[in-house]
Amino acid sequence: MTKKRIMIVEDEPMTLMNEERMVRNLGYQVVDTALSGEVAVQRAGVIKPDLVLMDIKLMGDMDGREAALEIQKLHKIPVVFITAYGVKETSASENLTAPEGVGYIVKPFTEEELGSEIKRLIG
């Protein structure tokens, strides 16, 4: 069976490393990482991952909401928003083309919580 391919968009190096480890431990493949929304949009179009883990607050001019909007508009790739704010930011998915392809997870989270949200969207 082919592993599902996940792209991680996170601008904090330690958090990114932790998320990569969790994704691999869950049996998924990390196909790319990005530190900014602009890079995420560009790479998602080339790599075509099965899912994108998207931090909402990112460095650069494009935050995670804007990047997810572009990725969904152009490629219809499911996105799991990662937020540190303790509340699901419902406005994050307002303009997405496939809101059923959107998930949320709040930092700090466990590997099991991450796995549950990924599995819900892509199996």
mmCIF file of C-alpha atoms in Angstrom:
data_model
loop_
_atom_site.group_PDB
_atom_site.id
_atom_site.type_symbol
_atom_site.label_atom_id
_atom_site.label_comp_id
_atom_site.label_asym_id
_atom_site.label_seq_id
_atom_site.Cartn_x
_atom_site.Cartn_y
_atom_site.Cartn_z
ATOM 1 C CA MET A 1 0.000 0.000 0.000
ATOM 2 C CA THR A 2 1.295 3.465 -0.903
ATOM 3 C CA LYS A 3 1.720 5.837 2.008
ATOM 4 C CA LYS A 4 -0.397 8.988 1.942
ATOM 5 C CA ARG A 5 1.732 12.059 1.230
ATOM 6 C CA ILE A 6 1.660 15.042 3.587
ATOM 7 C CA MET A 7 3.169 18.514 3.298
ATOM 8 C CA ILE A 8 3.825 20.463 6.511
ATOM 9 C CA VAL A 9 3.741 24.260 6.603
ATOM 10 C CA GLU A 10 5.235 25.555 9.850
ATOM 11 C CA ASP A 11 7.679 28.403 10.532
ATOM 12 C CA GLU A 12 8.943 27.235 13.951
ATOM 13 C CA PRO A 13 11.823 24.743 13.402
ATOM 14 C CA MET A 14 11.303 22.735 16.611
ATOM 15 C CA THR A 15 7.561 22.453 16.013
ATOM 16 C CA LEU A 16 8.190 21.438 12.410
ATOM 17 C CA MET A 17 10.575 18.669 13.496
ATOM 18 C CA ASN A 18 8.044 17.401 16.042
ATOM 19 C CA GLU A 19 5.224 17.400 13.485
ATOM 20 C CA GLU A 20 7.404 15.567 10.954
ATOM 21 C CA ARG A 21 8.199 12.891 13.534
ATOM 22 C CA MET A 22 4.526 12.469 14.432
ATOM 23 C CA VAL A 23 3.429 12.207 10.802
ATOM 24 C CA ARG A 24 6.053 9.546 10.083
ATOM 25 C CA ASN A 25 5.201 7.637 13.276
ATOM 26 C CA LEU A 26 1.584 7.566 12.105
ATOM 27 C CA GLY A 27 2.672 5.838 8.897
ATOM 28 C CA TYR A 28 2.363 8.776 6.502
ATOM 29 C CA GLN A 29 5.074 10.200 4.256
ATOM 30 C CA VAL A 30 6.292 13.793 4.679
ATOM 31 C CA VAL A 31 6.866 14.874 1.086
ATOM 32 C CA ASP A 32 7.827 18.495 1.726
ATOM 33 C CA THR A 33 7.899 21.290 4.251
ATOM 34 C CA ALA A 34 7.506 25.038 3.875
ATOM 35 C CA LEU A 35 8.132 27.965 6.201
ATOM 36 C CA SER A 36 5.807 30.450 4.490
ATOM 37 C CA GLY A 37 2.422 30.537 2.807
ATOM 38 C CA GLU A 38 3.885 31.721 -0.487
ATOM 39 C CA VAL A 39 6.274 28.769 -0.672
ATOM 40 C CA ALA A 40 3.521 26.366 0.398
ATOM 41 C CA VAL A 41 1.238 27.424 -2.465
ATOM 42 C CA GLN A 42 4.021 27.092 -5.008
ATOM 43 C CA ARG A 43 5.223 23.681 -3.800
ATOM 44 C CA ALA A 44 1.749 22.215 -3.300
ATOM 45 C CA GLY A 45 1.090 22.770 -6.988
ATOM 46 C CA VAL A 46 4.226 20.871 -7.949
ATOM 47 C CA ILE A 47 4.205 18.113 -5.337
ATOM 48 C CA LYS A 48 0.423 17.557 -5.103
ATOM 49 C CA PRO A 49 0.366 16.124 -1.562
ATOM 50 C CA ASP A 50 -2.673 14.227 -0.285
ATOM 51 C CA LEU A 51 -2.986 16.671 2.627
ATOM 52 C CA VAL A 52 -1.376 19.855 3.962
ATOM 53 C CA LEU A 53 -0.803 20.519 7.681
ATOM 54 C CA MET A 54 -1.011 24.319 7.831
ATOM 55 C CA ASP A 55 0.005 26.534 10.724
ATOM 56 C CA ILE A 56 -2.308 29.558 10.692
ATOM 57 C CA LYS A 57 0.311 32.106 11.797
ATOM 58 C CA LEU A 58 3.276 32.100 9.394
ATOM 59 C CA MET A 59 6.151 34.394 8.562
ATOM 60 C CA GLY A 60 5.865 36.363 5.345
ATOM 61 C CA ASP A 61 3.046 38.246 3.709
ATOM 62 C CA MET A 62 0.676 35.274 3.353
ATOM 63 C CA ASP A 63 -0.739 33.630 6.474
ATOM 64 C CA GLY A 64 -1.987 30.059 6.668
ATOM 65 C CA ARG A 65 -5.592 30.994 5.885
ATOM 66 C CA GLU A 66 -4.622 32.749 2.663
ATOM 67 C CA ALA A 67 -2.275 29.932 1.651
ATOM 68 C CA ALA A 68 -4.961 27.311 2.299
ATOM 69 C CA LEU A 69 -7.462 29.289 0.246
ATOM 70 C CA GLU A 70 -5.076 29.340 -2.712
ATOM 71 C CA ILE A 71 -4.152 25.666 -2.339
ATOM 72 C CA GLN A 72 -7.798 24.622 -2.202
ATOM 73 C CA LYS A 73 -8.828 26.941 -5.025
ATOM 74 C CA LEU A 74 -6.070 25.705 -7.324
ATOM 75 C CA HIS A 75 -5.659 22.061 -6.276
ATOM 76 C CA LYS A 76 -8.520 21.064 -3.922
ATOM 77 C CA ILE A 77 -6.083 19.512 -1.446
ATOM 78 C CA PRO A 78 -7.434 18.910 2.106
ATOM 79 C CA VAL A 79 -5.924 21.133 4.797
ATOM 80 C CA VAL A 80 -5.589 20.615 8.532
ATOM 81 C CA PHE A 81 -5.156 23.979 10.252
ATOM 82 C CA ILE A 82 -2.878 23.998 13.275
ATOM 83 C CA THR A 83 -3.477 26.780 15.760
ATOM 84 C CA ALA A 84 -2.021 27.720 19.110
ATOM 85 C CA TYR A 85 -4.995 29.789 20.140
ATOM 86 C CA GLY A 86 -7.102 27.177 21.898
ATOM 87 C CA VAL A 87 -10.172 27.971 19.801
ATOM 88 C CA LYS A 88 -10.920 26.679 16.357
ATOM 89 C CA GLU A 89 -10.732 29.672 14.080
ATOM 90 C CA THR A 90 -13.873 29.067 12.075
ATOM 91 C CA SER A 91 -13.166 32.060 9.868
ATOM 92 C CA ALA A 92 -10.170 30.148 8.551
ATOM 93 C CA SER A 93 -12.408 28.006 6.356
ATOM 94 C CA GLU A 94 -15.001 30.587 5.283
ATOM 95 C CA ASN A 95 -13.863 30.919 1.685
ATOM 96 C CA LEU A 96 -12.392 27.489 1.081
ATOM 97 C CA THR A 97 -13.738 25.647 -1.931
ATOM 98 C CA ALA A 98 -14.119 22.360 -0.075
ATOM 99 C CA PRO A 99 -14.872 23.065 3.602
ATOM 100 C CA GLU A 100 -15.470 19.361 4.133
ATOM 101 C CA GLY A 101 -11.763 18.986 3.301
ATOM 102 C CA VAL A 102 -10.745 21.135 6.258
ATOM 103 C CA GLY A 103 -9.706 20.071 9.729
ATOM 104 C CA TYR A 104 -8.373 21.763 12.841
ATOM 105 C CA ILE A 105 -6.029 20.787 15.610
ATOM 106 C CA VAL A 106 -5.029 22.927 18.589
ATOM 107 C CA LYS A 107 -1.465 23.096 19.964
ATOM 108 C CA PRO A 108 -0.297 21.331 21.990
ATOM 109 C CA PHE A 109 -1.658 18.123 20.496
ATOM 110 C CA THR A 110 -0.862 14.442 20.769
ATOM 111 C CA GLU A 111 0.143 12.107 17.998
ATOM 112 C CA GLU A 112 -3.200 10.346 18.422
ATOM 113 C CA GLU A 113 -5.140 13.602 17.975
ATOM 114 C CA LEU A 114 -3.160 14.436 14.846
ATOM 115 C CA GLY A 115 -3.666 10.943 13.482
ATOM 116 C CA SER A 116 -7.397 11.099 14.073
ATOM 117 C CA GLU A 117 -7.753 14.361 12.139
ATOM 118 C CA ILE A 118 -5.575 13.164 9.248
ATOM 119 C CA LYS A 119 -7.436 9.862 9.047
ATOM 120 C CA ARG A 120 -10.781 11.666 9.015
ATOM 121 C CA LEU A 121 -9.747 13.604 5.905
ATOM 122 C CA ILE A 122 -7.633 11.172 3.882
ATOM 123 C CA GLY A 123 -7.704 7.790 5.569
#
